[in-house]
XYZ file of C-alpha atoms in Angstrom:
503
model
C 8.887 15.431 -8.783
C 6.654 13.605 -6.226
C 3.987 16.393 -5.151
C 1.363 14.238 -3.358
C 2.115 12.020 -0.320
C 0.338 8.635 -0.292
C -1.994 9.586 2.207
C -3.249 12.816 0.264
C -3.667 10.375 -2.612
C -5.480 7.973 -0.792
C -7.742 10.346 1.156
C -8.791 12.214 -2.019
C -9.137 9.161 -4.410
C -12.674 9.016 -5.926
C -12.670 5.319 -5.982
C -11.874 4.843 -2.343
C -14.635 7.339 -1.476
C -17.140 6.076 -3.572
C -16.551 2.050 -2.429
C -16.759 3.628 1.274
C -20.100 5.146 0.269
C -21.736 2.314 -1.480
C -20.493 0.308 1.468
C -22.140 2.383 3.714
C -25.517 2.424 1.843
C -25.347 -1.396 1.851
C -24.953 -1.368 5.529
C -27.897 0.678 6.097
C -30.312 -1.235 4.115
C -29.233 -4.333 5.848
C -29.981 -2.438 9.257
C -33.214 -0.840 8.023
C -34.541 -4.478 6.894
C -33.271 -5.895 10.587
C -35.118 -3.223 12.364
C -38.453 -3.842 11.501
C -39.434 -0.356 11.351
C -39.327 0.161 7.425
C -41.665 -0.581 4.831
C -39.095 -2.144 2.624
C -41.343 -2.581 -0.696
C -43.152 0.835 -0.628
C -40.822 3.187 1.458
C -38.131 5.604 0.656
C -35.488 7.435 2.779
C -35.368 11.202 1.945
C -32.709 13.592 3.676
C -31.969 16.922 2.993
C -28.192 18.110 2.437
C -26.700 21.325 3.797
C -27.613 24.485 2.137
C -25.788 27.611 0.858
C -27.302 30.033 3.291
C -25.397 27.841 6.082
C -21.942 29.073 4.752
C -22.961 32.727 4.392
C -21.388 35.317 6.849
C -24.161 37.280 8.473
C -26.026 39.311 5.955
C -23.639 38.937 3.165
C -23.225 36.619 0.666
C -19.842 35.892 1.215
C -19.139 32.558 2.609
C -17.226 32.450 5.986
C -15.465 29.063 5.070
C -15.765 26.302 2.519
C -19.012 24.679 2.715
C -19.110 21.925 5.200
C -21.805 19.013 4.491
C -24.487 18.038 7.012
C -23.211 14.704 8.684
C -25.764 12.476 8.106
C -26.458 13.549 4.440
C -22.636 13.290 4.045
C -22.675 9.576 5.479
C -25.063 8.381 2.961
C -24.365 10.377 -0.121
C -20.895 11.789 0.463
C -21.526 14.658 -1.901
C -19.704 17.758 -1.087
C -21.936 20.254 -2.810
C -25.071 22.346 -1.110
C -28.782 22.380 -1.570
C -29.021 18.814 -2.879
C -31.670 16.109 -1.585
C -30.849 12.229 -1.429
C -33.347 9.376 -1.765
C -32.810 5.770 -0.958
C -35.729 3.849 -2.463
C -35.832 0.552 -0.166
C -37.738 -1.462 -2.639
C -35.041 -1.311 -5.481
C -32.130 -0.066 -3.240
C -31.534 2.630 -5.700
C -29.715 5.891 -4.335
C -30.547 9.012 -6.130
C -29.167 12.443 -5.835
C -31.642 15.211 -6.377
C -29.601 18.579 -7.549
C -30.779 22.165 -6.993
C -32.000 24.528 -10.156
C -29.477 27.018 -10.511
C -29.948 30.112 -12.388
C -27.711 31.379 -14.963
C -25.854 33.944 -13.031
C -24.311 31.437 -10.777
C -22.509 30.099 -13.507
C -20.621 33.203 -14.087
C -19.127 32.864 -10.746
C -18.983 29.083 -10.267
C -18.488 27.570 -13.673
C -21.022 25.415 -15.671
C -22.800 22.620 -13.752
C -21.245 19.227 -13.655
C -22.994 16.606 -15.625
C -25.308 14.087 -14.478
C -22.846 11.132 -15.262
C -20.649 13.184 -12.959
C -22.331 12.573 -9.765
C -23.358 9.008 -10.769
C -19.654 8.259 -11.252
C -18.049 10.097 -8.598
C -20.353 8.905 -5.739
C -21.528 5.369 -7.132
C -25.219 6.617 -7.085
C -27.956 5.121 -9.182
C -29.157 8.423 -10.648
C -28.857 12.188 -10.429
C -31.813 13.983 -11.491
C -33.188 17.789 -10.873
C -34.871 18.401 -7.530
C -38.034 19.371 -9.418
C -38.802 15.782 -10.189
C -38.382 14.645 -6.826
C -42.191 13.839 -6.311
C -42.595 12.532 -9.732
C -39.681 10.144 -9.243
C -41.264 8.607 -5.900
C -44.558 8.466 -7.515
C -42.987 6.438 -10.347
C -41.593 3.813 -7.945
C -45.158 3.730 -6.169
C -43.545 5.076 -2.737
C -46.254 4.896 0.098
C -44.203 5.961 3.047
C -41.219 8.550 3.030
C -38.775 8.224 6.191
C -37.228 11.551 6.738
C -34.711 12.705 9.515
C -35.772 14.058 12.707
C -33.978 13.637 16.177
C -31.939 14.547 19.116
C -28.459 14.466 19.232
C -27.815 12.969 22.451
C -24.314 14.540 22.886
C -25.482 18.080 22.159
C -28.628 18.062 23.200
C -29.777 19.707 19.582
C -32.241 18.702 17.240
C -31.710 17.743 13.591
C -31.226 21.077 11.586
C -32.501 20.091 8.125
C -35.990 18.597 8.736
C -38.275 17.982 5.692
C -42.032 18.553 5.460
C -43.372 16.209 2.806
C -46.954 17.905 2.354
C -44.998 21.551 1.978
C -42.655 19.597 -0.704
C -45.628 18.146 -2.535
C -47.124 21.403 -2.464
C -44.026 23.507 -3.665
C -43.858 20.774 -6.475
C -47.628 21.074 -7.279
C -47.491 17.587 -7.351
C -50.988 15.307 -7.223
C -49.232 12.668 -5.453
C -49.514 12.044 -1.811
C -47.119 10.459 0.271
C -47.295 9.175 4.221
C -44.506 10.698 6.339
C -42.421 8.931 9.066
C -39.974 10.996 10.887
C -39.536 8.703 13.894
C -37.864 5.505 12.470
C -34.830 7.103 10.486
C -32.914 8.936 13.142
C -32.270 5.959 15.453
C -31.201 3.401 12.978
C -29.098 5.769 10.971
C -27.462 7.136 14.195
C -26.626 3.486 15.241
C -25.176 2.745 11.857
C -23.080 5.675 12.339
C -21.482 4.431 15.599
C -20.384 0.926 14.104
C -18.005 2.008 11.240
C -17.660 -0.104 8.347
C -14.188 -1.727 7.272
C -13.628 0.749 4.596
C -14.474 3.649 7.115
C -12.127 2.147 9.407
C -9.509 2.199 6.743
C -10.211 5.657 5.804
C -10.122 7.219 9.502
C -6.855 5.253 9.969
C -5.335 7.257 7.281
C -6.930 10.542 8.421
C -5.505 9.692 11.912
C -1.840 8.936 10.358
C -1.905 12.877 8.766
C -3.240 14.338 11.816
C -0.443 12.375 13.583
C 2.028 13.484 11.461
C 0.762 17.010 11.501
C 1.443 17.153 15.317
C 4.843 15.732 15.030
C 5.723 18.246 12.393
C 4.645 20.926 15.012
C 6.907 19.417 17.443
C 9.791 19.432 15.256
C 9.338 22.974 14.373
C 8.353 24.575 17.563
C 10.378 27.155 19.366
C 10.097 29.159 22.575
C 8.764 32.742 21.561
C 6.180 31.498 18.818
C 2.652 32.640 19.306
C 0.096 29.879 19.850
C -1.491 30.971 16.935
C 1.796 29.796 14.917
C 1.561 26.297 16.184
C -2.177 26.294 14.913
C -1.338 27.440 11.725
C 1.576 24.939 11.208
C -0.964 22.148 11.893
C -3.355 23.469 9.387
C -1.113 23.809 6.713
C 0.062 20.183 7.115
C -3.183 18.926 7.114
C -3.953 20.892 3.937
C -0.714 20.091 2.175
C -0.249 16.159 3.178
C -3.927 15.068 3.442
C -6.041 17.708 1.143
C -7.958 18.934 4.346
C -10.266 21.934 3.805
C -11.605 21.888 7.435
C -10.509 21.199 10.965
C -12.718 18.938 12.799
C -12.988 21.671 15.646
C -11.579 25.054 16.679
C -7.798 24.012 17.324
C -6.609 24.387 21.006
C -3.205 25.634 21.259
C -2.756 25.978 24.944
C 0.831 27.144 26.569
C 1.494 27.694 30.255
C -1.499 28.273 32.595
C -3.864 28.255 29.400
C -3.345 24.559 29.209
C -5.710 24.034 32.268
C -8.715 25.643 29.996
C -10.423 22.444 28.421
C -11.510 24.173 25.362
C -9.148 26.991 25.233
C -8.773 28.706 21.693
C -12.522 29.890 21.234
C -13.088 33.409 20.221
C -12.513 35.070 23.715
C -9.067 33.556 24.221
C -8.025 32.785 20.250
C -4.682 31.270 20.801
C -2.958 34.552 21.127
C -0.442 34.206 23.731
C 3.184 34.379 23.101
C 4.987 30.944 24.351
C 7.621 31.010 26.853
C 10.721 28.969 27.484
C 9.511 26.230 29.892
C 5.846 26.430 29.234
C 4.018 23.106 29.080
C 1.664 23.019 26.177
C -1.545 21.394 25.589
C -2.112 20.892 21.682
C -5.582 19.563 20.843
C -5.877 19.572 17.300
C -7.474 17.348 14.196
C -7.792 17.617 10.742
C -10.978 16.893 9.015
C -10.969 14.891 5.566
C -14.267 14.799 3.376
C -16.204 14.676 6.784
C -14.286 12.209 8.534
C -12.860 13.741 11.917
C -9.640 13.321 14.080
C -9.347 14.240 17.542
C -5.712 14.292 18.809
C -3.801 15.769 21.829
C -0.192 16.067 22.925
C 1.214 17.416 25.694
C 5.147 18.769 26.359
C 7.134 21.438 27.185
C 7.992 23.831 24.408
C 11.844 23.849 25.115
C 11.736 20.116 24.921
C 12.914 19.233 28.193
C 10.518 18.192 31.059
C 10.975 19.695 34.624
C 10.552 16.920 37.547
C 7.138 18.289 38.275
C 6.098 18.377 34.475
C 7.270 14.633 34.450
C 5.262 13.669 37.145
C 1.979 15.140 35.843
C 2.730 13.582 32.483
C 3.265 10.303 33.737
C 0.179 10.299 35.559
C -1.795 11.008 32.561
C 0.034 8.478 30.606
C -0.312 5.784 33.117
C -4.296 6.398 33.131
C -4.060 6.274 29.389
C -2.349 3.051 29.296
C -4.504 1.829 32.144
C -7.607 1.978 30.088
C -5.839 0.672 26.515
C -4.738 -2.317 28.606
C -8.850 -3.000 29.331
C -10.133 -2.123 25.555
C -12.027 -5.001 24.092
C -15.793 -5.651 23.093
C -17.567 -6.000 26.314
C -15.755 -3.346 28.381
C -18.158 -0.897 30.120
C -16.931 3.071 29.169
C -18.086 4.203 32.294
C -15.895 1.732 34.468
C -13.063 2.840 31.969
C -13.584 6.266 32.883
C -13.350 5.530 36.601
C -10.144 3.632 36.129
C -8.463 6.659 34.964
C -9.472 8.873 37.646
C -8.524 5.924 40.070
C -4.814 6.205 38.382
C -4.557 9.761 38.252
C -5.587 9.842 41.975
C -2.654 7.384 42.761
C -0.253 9.505 41.045
C -1.337 12.695 42.895
C -1.039 11.064 46.240
C 2.402 10.069 44.951
C 3.053 13.598 44.241
C 1.886 14.904 47.549
C -0.644 17.134 46.173
C -3.334 14.874 47.874
C -2.459 13.584 51.279
C -4.263 11.423 54.260
C -6.187 9.265 52.210
C -6.440 6.113 50.080
C -7.597 5.979 46.527
C -10.851 4.402 47.614
C -11.521 7.078 49.949
C -10.715 9.928 47.317
C -13.123 8.080 44.829
C -16.112 8.288 47.430
C -15.669 12.299 47.608
C -15.084 12.507 43.797
C -11.886 13.872 44.284
C -10.732 13.185 40.463
C -13.392 15.622 39.067
C -11.500 18.243 40.831
C -8.605 17.842 38.652
C -10.009 15.893 35.642
C -13.316 18.015 35.199
C -14.270 16.128 31.859
C -15.297 12.620 30.491
C -12.498 10.007 29.546
C -13.749 10.158 25.731
C -16.300 10.061 23.096
C -17.612 8.702 19.686
C -15.993 10.292 16.755
C -16.433 9.811 12.946
C -18.573 12.289 11.093
C -18.628 14.470 13.582
C -16.016 15.248 16.350
C -18.434 14.473 19.099
C -20.245 11.869 17.148
C -23.902 10.638 17.511
C -25.246 7.596 19.315
C -23.674 8.174 22.844
C -27.086 7.527 24.527
C -29.636 5.684 22.371
C -33.131 5.175 23.202
C -32.425 1.502 24.058
C -30.133 2.851 26.802
C -27.969 3.016 28.693
C -29.345 6.221 30.530
C -27.162 8.801 31.476
C -25.347 8.369 35.025
C -25.536 11.705 36.762
C -22.785 11.328 39.408
C -20.150 13.635 39.464
C -17.218 12.699 36.755
C -19.211 10.309 34.720
C -21.951 12.660 34.158
C -19.711 14.331 31.777
C -19.114 11.031 29.638
C -20.610 11.258 26.213
C -21.515 7.748 25.931
C -21.730 5.259 28.990
C -22.053 2.581 26.623
C -20.534 -1.064 26.509
C -18.098 -1.284 23.813
C -18.434 -3.153 20.345
C -16.164 -4.170 17.451
C -16.250 -1.236 15.103
C -16.904 1.712 17.642
C -14.392 4.539 17.346
C -13.427 6.622 20.133
C -10.972 9.057 21.531
C -9.206 7.899 24.902
C -8.212 11.343 26.550
C -7.761 11.429 30.380
C -6.213 14.588 31.731
C -4.736 16.166 34.741
C -5.143 20.110 35.194
C -4.476 22.696 37.431
C -7.169 25.194 36.966
C -7.162 27.332 39.865
C -10.723 28.849 39.493
C -12.036 25.369 39.159
C -9.974 24.039 42.191
C -11.137 26.817 44.731
C -14.622 26.499 43.355
C -14.650 22.603 43.919
C -12.915 22.648 47.385
C -15.053 25.526 48.711
C -18.213 23.450 48.017
C -17.164 20.693 49.626
C -15.066 20.421 52.709
C -14.729 16.546 52.363
C -12.379 17.249 49.550
C -10.553 20.167 50.734
C -9.213 18.327 53.788
C -7.328 15.998 51.232
C -5.307 18.799 49.444
C -2.047 19.744 50.265
C -2.095 23.310 49.606
C 1.362 24.145 49.957
C 2.514 21.298 47.407
C -0.498 22.501 44.965
C 1.075 26.000 44.881
C 3.906 24.662 42.823
C 1.846 23.020 40.172
C -0.846 25.642 39.958
C 0.458 28.045 37.119
C 1.556 24.866 35.013
C -1.639 24.616 33.236
C -2.017 20.565 32.595
C -1.669 17.685 30.343
C -4.021 15.853 28.238
C -2.990 12.819 26.160
C -5.718 11.975 23.575
C -5.504 9.076 20.805
C -8.408 7.727 18.642
C -8.881 4.059 18.798
C -10.923 1.507 16.947
C -12.484 -1.394 18.976
C -11.763 -4.516 17.040
C -12.989 -8.222 17.779
C -10.357 -9.063 20.162
C -9.190 -5.679 21.522
C -8.316 -2.196 20.153
C -6.065 -0.702 17.528
C -4.614 2.920 18.257
C -4.839 4.942 14.880
C -2.941 7.974 16.734
C 0.770 7.571 16.038
C 2.667 9.892 18.252
C 5.352 9.908 20.852
C 4.304 8.259 24.241
C 7.024 8.463 26.952
C 8.977 11.355 27.924
C 12.245 10.254 26.391
C 10.462 9.961 23.054
C 8.862 13.680 23.133
C 12.475 15.091 24.168
C 14.211 13.344 21.362
C 11.733 15.107 18.861
C 10.592 18.349 20.381
C 12.356 21.308 18.417
C 14.870 18.661 16.560
C 13.821 19.623 13.031
C 16.695 19.683 10.493
C 16.453 20.394 6.862
C 17.486 16.744 6.087
C 14.171 15.453 8.067
C 11.168 14.717 5.659
C 8.043 16.110 7.479
C 6.133 12.884 6.816
C 8.574 10.783 8.749
């Protein structure tokens, strides 16, 4: 009996992940040398991994969820366990893992510790040692400067959470050695490395997207009116675990039905995917599995009963046209901000055809930022070891344009081969947001046909989101989902026991 899918085998293959980690570290060493910011003879890069405490539930020692590694540490070392340090010696190009000292009580709960050879073999590292020897090992290799991670994620505005103070580390280990600390050089170089994926990372993310795409299709086939939104979330999570080995989701699943589809990040604690779906509801299902740190972010939108009404079809076609317009222009050298504006123009054109907007040209509507009323988010973002990945606004530029609409973009960079992004235009009928925007600006309000808008206001919305990689000549869409209304209608609710869930 074949119990494991080919995707499960590939994504959980230690050889695959080990070779990917080795490729990533080789790339980092190359980029570090090119940058001119590192002492490539007497330098060492030191990064702290995530801690046990990060997984605890408030004041208890119960883990709220399986441990999830800090993303920069995951990138360079791939280790799935907490409380580790990792060092890359720039002169010798050695990658060394430093393991926590565990008390005997830990073994009673967690089993015996792995051997040093286990870590070397599984992750392709040069060595593994006790963390107590960290300063000693750096001194043996005559390290002068230690490069540590400190910086701001330009997407979230949050600073790195696991910074290391070398003086305190030396003191705690009662070492007589001294090292210079540089906490400025590493973050920008490492963040930029993460922006441009290696070939093996792209292969891995392609498989991740395939499983998440299959999981979306599985939900489509099994969905029925009367199910709860939480049941849709549960089906997706189960598929990602069974067929891809996912222990985590890349983010909180958004399973929005009916009017909830207008809430961009529905599914949060205040609105926890708890509505019971109804016949005719339009769905916005934004769900992505995470596989050994690598994230997917995919959204499908369709009516739960599998048949689009005329108005639902008009909205879906508008968003599909916007996404396709962007796809037609994706290649190295394309400006992402211009792609956002292209998506806005396409949606405005359709809103005029639907007669929701009136008495204006697309150009006139663009001048008053009308698209922001109906698509109040950016076109897409980098994705990798974080759903909203790092590197959107590097120090070298560009600076964030604060014009309405594009200010919501998580990057405004010119595209390069190896970048992985989401393409996610949307069209929403969020009554509160629309009223707020029109009340602020009469220049917008005069173009809205309120009588027609009333037909759509409780529909929710449509978002279509695919994960793409920029290639040397264009792009590759790694998401495999229905696109057209006909394709959706041929699949939704059509499960029969003869169908394989992976098909």
